[in-house]
GROMACS .gro file of C-alpha atoms in nm:
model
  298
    1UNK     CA    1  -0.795  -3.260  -2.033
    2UNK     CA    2  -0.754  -3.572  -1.878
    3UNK     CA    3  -0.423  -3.447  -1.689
    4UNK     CA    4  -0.616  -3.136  -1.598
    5UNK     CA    5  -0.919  -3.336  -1.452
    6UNK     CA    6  -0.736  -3.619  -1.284
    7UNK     CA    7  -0.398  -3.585  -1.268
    8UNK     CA    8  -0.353  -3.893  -1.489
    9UNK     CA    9  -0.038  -3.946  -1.764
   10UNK     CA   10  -0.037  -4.310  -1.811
   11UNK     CA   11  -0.171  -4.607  -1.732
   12UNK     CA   12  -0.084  -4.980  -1.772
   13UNK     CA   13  -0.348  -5.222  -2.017
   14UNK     CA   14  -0.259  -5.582  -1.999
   15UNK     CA   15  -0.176  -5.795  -2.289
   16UNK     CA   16  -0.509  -5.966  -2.429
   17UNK     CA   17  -0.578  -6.297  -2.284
   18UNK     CA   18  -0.372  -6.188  -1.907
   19UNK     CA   19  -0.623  -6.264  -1.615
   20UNK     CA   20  -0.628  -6.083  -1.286
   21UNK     CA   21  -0.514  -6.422  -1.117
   22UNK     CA   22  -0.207  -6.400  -1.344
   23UNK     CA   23  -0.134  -6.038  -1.199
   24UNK     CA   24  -0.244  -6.095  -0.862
   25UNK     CA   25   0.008  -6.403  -0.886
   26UNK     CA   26   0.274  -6.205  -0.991
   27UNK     CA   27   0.227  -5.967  -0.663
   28UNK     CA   28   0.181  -6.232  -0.458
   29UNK     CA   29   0.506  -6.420  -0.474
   30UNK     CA   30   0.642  -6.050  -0.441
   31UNK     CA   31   0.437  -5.960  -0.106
   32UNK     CA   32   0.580  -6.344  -0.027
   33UNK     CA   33   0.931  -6.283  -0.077
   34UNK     CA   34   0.951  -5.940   0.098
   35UNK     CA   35   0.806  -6.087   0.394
   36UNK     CA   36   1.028  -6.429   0.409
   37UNK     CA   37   0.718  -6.657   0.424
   38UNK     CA   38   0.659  -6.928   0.196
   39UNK     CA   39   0.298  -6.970   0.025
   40UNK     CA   40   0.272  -7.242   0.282
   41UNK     CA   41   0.264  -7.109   0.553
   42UNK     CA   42  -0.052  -6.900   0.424
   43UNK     CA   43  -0.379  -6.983   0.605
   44UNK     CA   44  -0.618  -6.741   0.449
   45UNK     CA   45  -0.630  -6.589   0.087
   46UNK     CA   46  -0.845  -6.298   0.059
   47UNK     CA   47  -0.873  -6.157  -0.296
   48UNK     CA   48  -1.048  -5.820  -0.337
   49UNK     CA   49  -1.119  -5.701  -0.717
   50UNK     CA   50  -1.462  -5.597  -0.888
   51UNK     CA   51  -1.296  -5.785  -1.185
   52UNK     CA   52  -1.311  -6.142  -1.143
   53UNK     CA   53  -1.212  -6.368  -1.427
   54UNK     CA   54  -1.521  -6.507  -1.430
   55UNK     CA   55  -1.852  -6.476  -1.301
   56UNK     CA   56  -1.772  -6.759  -1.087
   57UNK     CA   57  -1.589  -6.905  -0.876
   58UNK     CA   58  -1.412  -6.662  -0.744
   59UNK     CA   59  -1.070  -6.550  -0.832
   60UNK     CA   60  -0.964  -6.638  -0.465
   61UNK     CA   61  -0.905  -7.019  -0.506
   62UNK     CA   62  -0.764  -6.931  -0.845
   63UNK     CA   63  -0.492  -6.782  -0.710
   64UNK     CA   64  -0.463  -7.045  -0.449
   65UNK     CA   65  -0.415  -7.309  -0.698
   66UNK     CA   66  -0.196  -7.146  -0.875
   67UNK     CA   67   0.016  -7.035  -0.553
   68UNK     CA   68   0.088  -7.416  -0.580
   69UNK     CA   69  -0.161  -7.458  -0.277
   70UNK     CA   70  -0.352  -7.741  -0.184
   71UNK     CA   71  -0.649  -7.675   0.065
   72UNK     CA   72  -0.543  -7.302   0.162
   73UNK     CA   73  -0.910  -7.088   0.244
   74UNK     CA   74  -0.923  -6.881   0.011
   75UNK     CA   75  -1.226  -6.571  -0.064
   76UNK     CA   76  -1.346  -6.303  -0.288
   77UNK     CA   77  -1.386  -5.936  -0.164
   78UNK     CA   78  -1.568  -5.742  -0.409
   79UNK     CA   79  -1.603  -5.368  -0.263
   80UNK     CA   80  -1.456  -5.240  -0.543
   81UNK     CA   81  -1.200  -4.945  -0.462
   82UNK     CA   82  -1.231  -5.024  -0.088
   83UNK     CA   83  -1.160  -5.383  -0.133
   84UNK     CA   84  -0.828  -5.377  -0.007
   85UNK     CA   85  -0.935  -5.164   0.278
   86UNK     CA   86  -1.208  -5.457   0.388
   87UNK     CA   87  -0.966  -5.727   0.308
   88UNK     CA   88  -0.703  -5.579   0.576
   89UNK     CA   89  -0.969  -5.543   0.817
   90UNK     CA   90  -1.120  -5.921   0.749
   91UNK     CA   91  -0.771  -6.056   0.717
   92UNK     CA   92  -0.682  -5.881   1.085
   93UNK     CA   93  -1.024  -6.057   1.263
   94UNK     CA   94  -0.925  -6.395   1.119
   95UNK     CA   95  -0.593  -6.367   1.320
   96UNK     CA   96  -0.740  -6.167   1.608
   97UNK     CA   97  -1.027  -6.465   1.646
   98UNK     CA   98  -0.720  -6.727   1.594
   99UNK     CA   99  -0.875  -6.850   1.297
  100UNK     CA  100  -0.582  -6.779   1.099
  101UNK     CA  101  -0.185  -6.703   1.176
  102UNK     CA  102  -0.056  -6.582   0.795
  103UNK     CA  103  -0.285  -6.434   0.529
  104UNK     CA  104  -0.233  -6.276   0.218
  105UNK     CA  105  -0.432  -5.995   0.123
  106UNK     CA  106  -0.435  -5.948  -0.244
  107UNK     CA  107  -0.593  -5.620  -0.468
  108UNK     CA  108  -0.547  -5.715  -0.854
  109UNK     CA  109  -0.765  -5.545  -1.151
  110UNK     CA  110  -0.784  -5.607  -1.505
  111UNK     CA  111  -1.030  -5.320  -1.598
  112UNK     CA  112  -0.902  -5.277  -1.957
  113UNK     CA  113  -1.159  -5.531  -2.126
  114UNK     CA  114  -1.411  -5.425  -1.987
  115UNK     CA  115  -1.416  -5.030  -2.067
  116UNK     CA  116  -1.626  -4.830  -2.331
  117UNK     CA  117  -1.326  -4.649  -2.551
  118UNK     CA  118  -1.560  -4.483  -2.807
  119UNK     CA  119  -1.615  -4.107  -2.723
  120UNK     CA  120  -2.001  -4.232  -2.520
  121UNK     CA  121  -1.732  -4.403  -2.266
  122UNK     CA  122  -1.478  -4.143  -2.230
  123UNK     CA  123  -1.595  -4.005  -1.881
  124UNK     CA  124  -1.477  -4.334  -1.742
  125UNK     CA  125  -1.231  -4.501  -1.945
  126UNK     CA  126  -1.011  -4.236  -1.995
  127UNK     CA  127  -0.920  -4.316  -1.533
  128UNK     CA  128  -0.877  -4.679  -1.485
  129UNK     CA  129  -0.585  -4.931  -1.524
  130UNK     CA  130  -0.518  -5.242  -1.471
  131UNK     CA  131  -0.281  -5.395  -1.185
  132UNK     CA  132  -0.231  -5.601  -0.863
  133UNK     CA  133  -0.061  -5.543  -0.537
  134UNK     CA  134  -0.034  -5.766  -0.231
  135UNK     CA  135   0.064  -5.776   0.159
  136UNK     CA  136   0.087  -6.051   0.383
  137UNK     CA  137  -0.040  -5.999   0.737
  138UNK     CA  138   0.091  -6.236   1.051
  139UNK     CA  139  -0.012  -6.244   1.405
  140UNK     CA  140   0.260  -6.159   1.642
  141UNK     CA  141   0.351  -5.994   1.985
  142UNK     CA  142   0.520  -5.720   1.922
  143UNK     CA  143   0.362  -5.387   1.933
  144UNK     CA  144   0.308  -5.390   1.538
  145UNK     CA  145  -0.022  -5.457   1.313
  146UNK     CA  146  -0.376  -5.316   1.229
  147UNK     CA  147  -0.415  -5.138   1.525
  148UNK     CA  148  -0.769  -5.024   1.433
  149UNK     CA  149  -1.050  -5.062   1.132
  150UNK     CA  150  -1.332  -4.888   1.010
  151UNK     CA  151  -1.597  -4.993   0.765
  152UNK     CA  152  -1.892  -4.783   0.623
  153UNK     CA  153  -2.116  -4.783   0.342
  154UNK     CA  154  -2.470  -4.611   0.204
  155UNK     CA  155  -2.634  -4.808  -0.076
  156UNK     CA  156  -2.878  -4.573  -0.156
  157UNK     CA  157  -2.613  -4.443  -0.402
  158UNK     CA  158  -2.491  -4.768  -0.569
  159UNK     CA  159  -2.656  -4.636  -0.875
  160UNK     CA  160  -2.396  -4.315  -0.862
  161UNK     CA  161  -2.130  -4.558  -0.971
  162UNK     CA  162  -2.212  -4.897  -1.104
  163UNK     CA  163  -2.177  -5.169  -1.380
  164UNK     CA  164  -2.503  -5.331  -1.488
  165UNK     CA  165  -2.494  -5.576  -1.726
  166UNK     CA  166  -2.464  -5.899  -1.689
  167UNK     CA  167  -2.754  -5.891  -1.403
  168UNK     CA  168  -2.903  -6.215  -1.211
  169UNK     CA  169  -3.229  -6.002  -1.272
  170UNK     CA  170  -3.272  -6.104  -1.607
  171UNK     CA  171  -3.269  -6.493  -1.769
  172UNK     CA  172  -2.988  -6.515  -1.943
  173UNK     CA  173  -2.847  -6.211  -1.739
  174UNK     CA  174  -2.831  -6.020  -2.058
  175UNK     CA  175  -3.020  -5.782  -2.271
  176UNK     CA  176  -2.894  -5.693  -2.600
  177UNK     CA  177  -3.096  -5.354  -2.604
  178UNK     CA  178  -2.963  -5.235  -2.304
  179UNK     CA  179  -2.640  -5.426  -2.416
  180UNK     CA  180  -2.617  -5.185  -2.753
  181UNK     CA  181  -2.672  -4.863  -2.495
  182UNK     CA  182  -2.339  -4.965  -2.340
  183UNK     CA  183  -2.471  -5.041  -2.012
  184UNK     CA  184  -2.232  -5.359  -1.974
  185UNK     CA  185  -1.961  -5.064  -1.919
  186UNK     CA  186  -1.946  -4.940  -1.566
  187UNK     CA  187  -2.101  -4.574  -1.560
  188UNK     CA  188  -2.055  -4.268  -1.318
  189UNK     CA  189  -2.195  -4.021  -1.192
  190UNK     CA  190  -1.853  -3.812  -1.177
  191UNK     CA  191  -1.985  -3.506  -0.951
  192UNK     CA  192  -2.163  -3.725  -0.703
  193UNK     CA  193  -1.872  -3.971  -0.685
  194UNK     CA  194  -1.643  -3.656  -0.647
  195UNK     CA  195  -1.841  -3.459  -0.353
  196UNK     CA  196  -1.884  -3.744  -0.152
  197UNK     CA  197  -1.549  -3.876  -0.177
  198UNK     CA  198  -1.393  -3.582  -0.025
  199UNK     CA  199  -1.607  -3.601   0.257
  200UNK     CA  200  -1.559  -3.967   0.364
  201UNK     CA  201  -1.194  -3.965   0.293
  202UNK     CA  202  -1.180  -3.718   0.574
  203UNK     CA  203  -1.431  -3.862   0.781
  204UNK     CA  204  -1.286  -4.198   0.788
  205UNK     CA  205  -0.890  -4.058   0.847
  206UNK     CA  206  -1.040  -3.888   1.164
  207UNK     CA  207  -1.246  -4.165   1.288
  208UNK     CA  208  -1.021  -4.436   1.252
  209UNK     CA  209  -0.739  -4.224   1.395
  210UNK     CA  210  -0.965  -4.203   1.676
  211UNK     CA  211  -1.039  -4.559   1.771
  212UNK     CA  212  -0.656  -4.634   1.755
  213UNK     CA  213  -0.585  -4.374   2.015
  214UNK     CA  214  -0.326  -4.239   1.711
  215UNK     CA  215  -0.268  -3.822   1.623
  216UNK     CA  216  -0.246  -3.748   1.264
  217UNK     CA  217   0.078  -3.556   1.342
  218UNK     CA  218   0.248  -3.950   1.459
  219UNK     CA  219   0.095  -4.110   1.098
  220UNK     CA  220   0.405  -4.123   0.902
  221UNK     CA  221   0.217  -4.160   0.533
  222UNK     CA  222  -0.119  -4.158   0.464
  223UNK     CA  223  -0.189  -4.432   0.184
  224UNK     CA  224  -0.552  -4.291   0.015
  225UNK     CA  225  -0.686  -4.495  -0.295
  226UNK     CA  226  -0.578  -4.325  -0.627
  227UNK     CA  227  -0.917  -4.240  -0.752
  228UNK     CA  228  -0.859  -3.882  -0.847
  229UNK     CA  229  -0.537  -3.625  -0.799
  230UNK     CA  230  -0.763  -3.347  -0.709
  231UNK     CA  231  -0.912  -3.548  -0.428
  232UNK     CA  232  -0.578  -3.628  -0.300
  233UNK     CA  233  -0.460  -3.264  -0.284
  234UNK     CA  234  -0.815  -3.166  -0.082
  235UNK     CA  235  -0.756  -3.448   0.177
  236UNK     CA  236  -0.393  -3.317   0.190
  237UNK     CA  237  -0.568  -2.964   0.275
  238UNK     CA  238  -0.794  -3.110   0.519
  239UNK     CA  239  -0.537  -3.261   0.735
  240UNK     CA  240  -0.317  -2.971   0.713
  241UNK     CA  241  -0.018  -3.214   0.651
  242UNK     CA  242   0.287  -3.166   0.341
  243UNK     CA  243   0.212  -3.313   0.041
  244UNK     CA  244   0.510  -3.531   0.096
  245UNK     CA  245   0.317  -3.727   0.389
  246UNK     CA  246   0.035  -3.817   0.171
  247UNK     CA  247   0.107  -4.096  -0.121
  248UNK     CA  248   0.038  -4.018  -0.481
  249UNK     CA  249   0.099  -4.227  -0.763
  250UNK     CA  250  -0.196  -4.178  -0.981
  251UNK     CA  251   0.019  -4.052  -1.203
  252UNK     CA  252   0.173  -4.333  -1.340
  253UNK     CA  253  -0.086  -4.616  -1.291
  254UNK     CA  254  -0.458  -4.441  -1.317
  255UNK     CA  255  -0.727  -4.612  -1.108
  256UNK     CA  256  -0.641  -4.924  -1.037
  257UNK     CA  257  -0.953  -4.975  -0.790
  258UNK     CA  258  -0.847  -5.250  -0.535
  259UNK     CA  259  -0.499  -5.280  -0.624
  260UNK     CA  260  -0.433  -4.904  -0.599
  261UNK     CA  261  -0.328  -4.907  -0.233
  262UNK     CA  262  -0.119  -5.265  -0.189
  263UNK     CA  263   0.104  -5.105  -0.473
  264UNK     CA  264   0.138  -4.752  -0.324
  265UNK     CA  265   0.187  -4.907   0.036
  266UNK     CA  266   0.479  -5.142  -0.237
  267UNK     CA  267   0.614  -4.848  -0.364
  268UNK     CA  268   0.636  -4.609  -0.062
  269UNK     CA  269   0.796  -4.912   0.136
  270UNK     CA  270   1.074  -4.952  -0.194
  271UNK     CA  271   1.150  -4.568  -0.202
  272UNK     CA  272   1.191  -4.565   0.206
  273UNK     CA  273   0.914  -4.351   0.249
  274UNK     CA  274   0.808  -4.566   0.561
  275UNK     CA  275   0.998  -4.799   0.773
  276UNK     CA  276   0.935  -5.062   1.034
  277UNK     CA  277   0.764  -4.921   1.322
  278UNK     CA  278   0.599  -4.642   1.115
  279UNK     CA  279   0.235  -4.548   1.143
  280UNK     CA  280   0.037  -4.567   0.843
  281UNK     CA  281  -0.311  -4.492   0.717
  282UNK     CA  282  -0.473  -4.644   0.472
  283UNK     CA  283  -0.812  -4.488   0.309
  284UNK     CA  284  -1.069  -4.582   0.064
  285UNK     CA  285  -1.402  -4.438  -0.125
  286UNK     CA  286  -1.588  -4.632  -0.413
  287UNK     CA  287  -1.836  -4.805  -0.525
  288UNK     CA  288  -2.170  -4.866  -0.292
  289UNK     CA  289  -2.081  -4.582  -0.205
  290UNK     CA  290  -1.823  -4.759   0.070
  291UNK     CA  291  -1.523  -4.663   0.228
  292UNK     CA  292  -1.310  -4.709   0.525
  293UNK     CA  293  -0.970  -4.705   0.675
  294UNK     CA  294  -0.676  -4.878   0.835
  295UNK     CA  295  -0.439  -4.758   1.105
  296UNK     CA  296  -0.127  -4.991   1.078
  297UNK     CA  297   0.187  -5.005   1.263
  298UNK     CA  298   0.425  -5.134   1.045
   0.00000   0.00000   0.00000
């Protein structure tokens, strides 16, 4: 069933007691060494997961401290599945306003503690994993980078896809009635999330494909977030390109929300699936509802 409905066989849980920093730390120094920089030279952090390790600070200087930094920037973006997609797009104005030279833009998700696994929780728990990816971003002048960005959301629907508990709207920012309905698990609405997803995937591919100037037939891979196989296959459709130009892995990793794109744009890059000078698209839906997209040149 779950195959059938999502196209999931396996996931990754981490061990009890791993944090996201500890992941996200992990892909880091990875991002790092594939790109010849040393955590140094980093200006900016930007850390996008919906799974912080605590309610605050952020997991941004976290990671900074335990990148062996001393007064790096560092911030939380919490968009949930599009947080990688907004951190490119920050991460790209810092440099473009000269704020910043190097910053690493980091998706990392430990979902498994925090899912209902009795059969009331199935729905939901049965798509997510947990995992990190990273990519480092540097200005240069060679006719390479985020060529274009774009950014959308509609929050009439946040309640289509949500986690309530713990809420600032409550002292003590808990209930235990609406604690022992389960609603500190995050809930869906599965045919809402599905319909409009399949929509702004498309919608976001064309527009930003616009505003860079870029045909989809000159996009080497598109890079969409792994939320569902089925929604993968019907953006394949809609841009009427082989299934081998649009990334897939959800497969082998399930939802990993923010850190499902750094590790397909990882894994694509490993397997030679894109090279330097390649364009690339990547494209997000979740939570909000937002979503957006990035046209890189690699």
């Amino acid at each position: 069933w779950i195959r059938e409905r999502s196209g999931i066989a396996e996931r990754r849980w981490v061990e009890p007691g791993t944090s996201g920093t500890a992941l996200a730390l992990a892909a880091s120094r990875m991002a790092l060494d594939d790109a010849g920089i040393a955590p140094e030279e980093l200006d900016v952090i930007i850390y996008a997961t919906l799974n912080p390790d605590y309610a605050f600070p952020g997991n941004g200087p976290l990671l900074q401290h335990a990148l062996g930094l001393r007064e790096t920037g560092a911030l939380d973006v919490r968009n949930q599945c599009t947080g990688f997609v907004y951190g490119v797009a920050v991460a790209d104005g810092l440099i473009r306003a000269g704020t910043a030279r190097t910053v690493l833009v980091v998706g990392a998700e430990v979902h498994s503690t925090g899912l209902d696994v009795s059969t009331r929780g199935r729905d939901v728990a049965v798509l997510f994993g947990d995992g990190a990816g990273a990519a480092v971003l540097r200005a240069t002048d060679e006719d390479r980078g985020v060529a274009a960005s774009v950014l959308h959301s509609q929050g009439e629907f946040a309640r289509e896809l949500w986690c309530e508990l713990p809420t600032a709207l409550i002292p003590g920012r808990w209930d235990d009635a609406a604690a022992a309905a389960g609603r500190q698990y995050p809930r869906m609405n599965g045919r809402a999330v599905f319909q409009h997803a399949i929509r702004r995937f498309g919608e976001a591919i064309e527009e930003v494909l616009a505003k860079g100037g870029v045909a989809k037939e000159d996009v080497a891979l598109f890079i969409p977030h792994q939320a569902n196989q089925r929604i993968t296959e019907m953006v394949t459709r809609r841009l009427e390109a082989p299934p081998e130009r649009v990334y897939a892995n959800i497969e082998r990793y399930g939802n990993t929300t923010a850190a499902s794109i750094p590790i397909a744009l990882s894994e694509a890059r490993r397997e030679g699936r894109v090279e330097r000078g390649d364009w690339v698209v990547l494209v997000a839906f979740g939570s909000g509802f937002t979503w957006g997209a990035n046209l890189i040149r690699l």
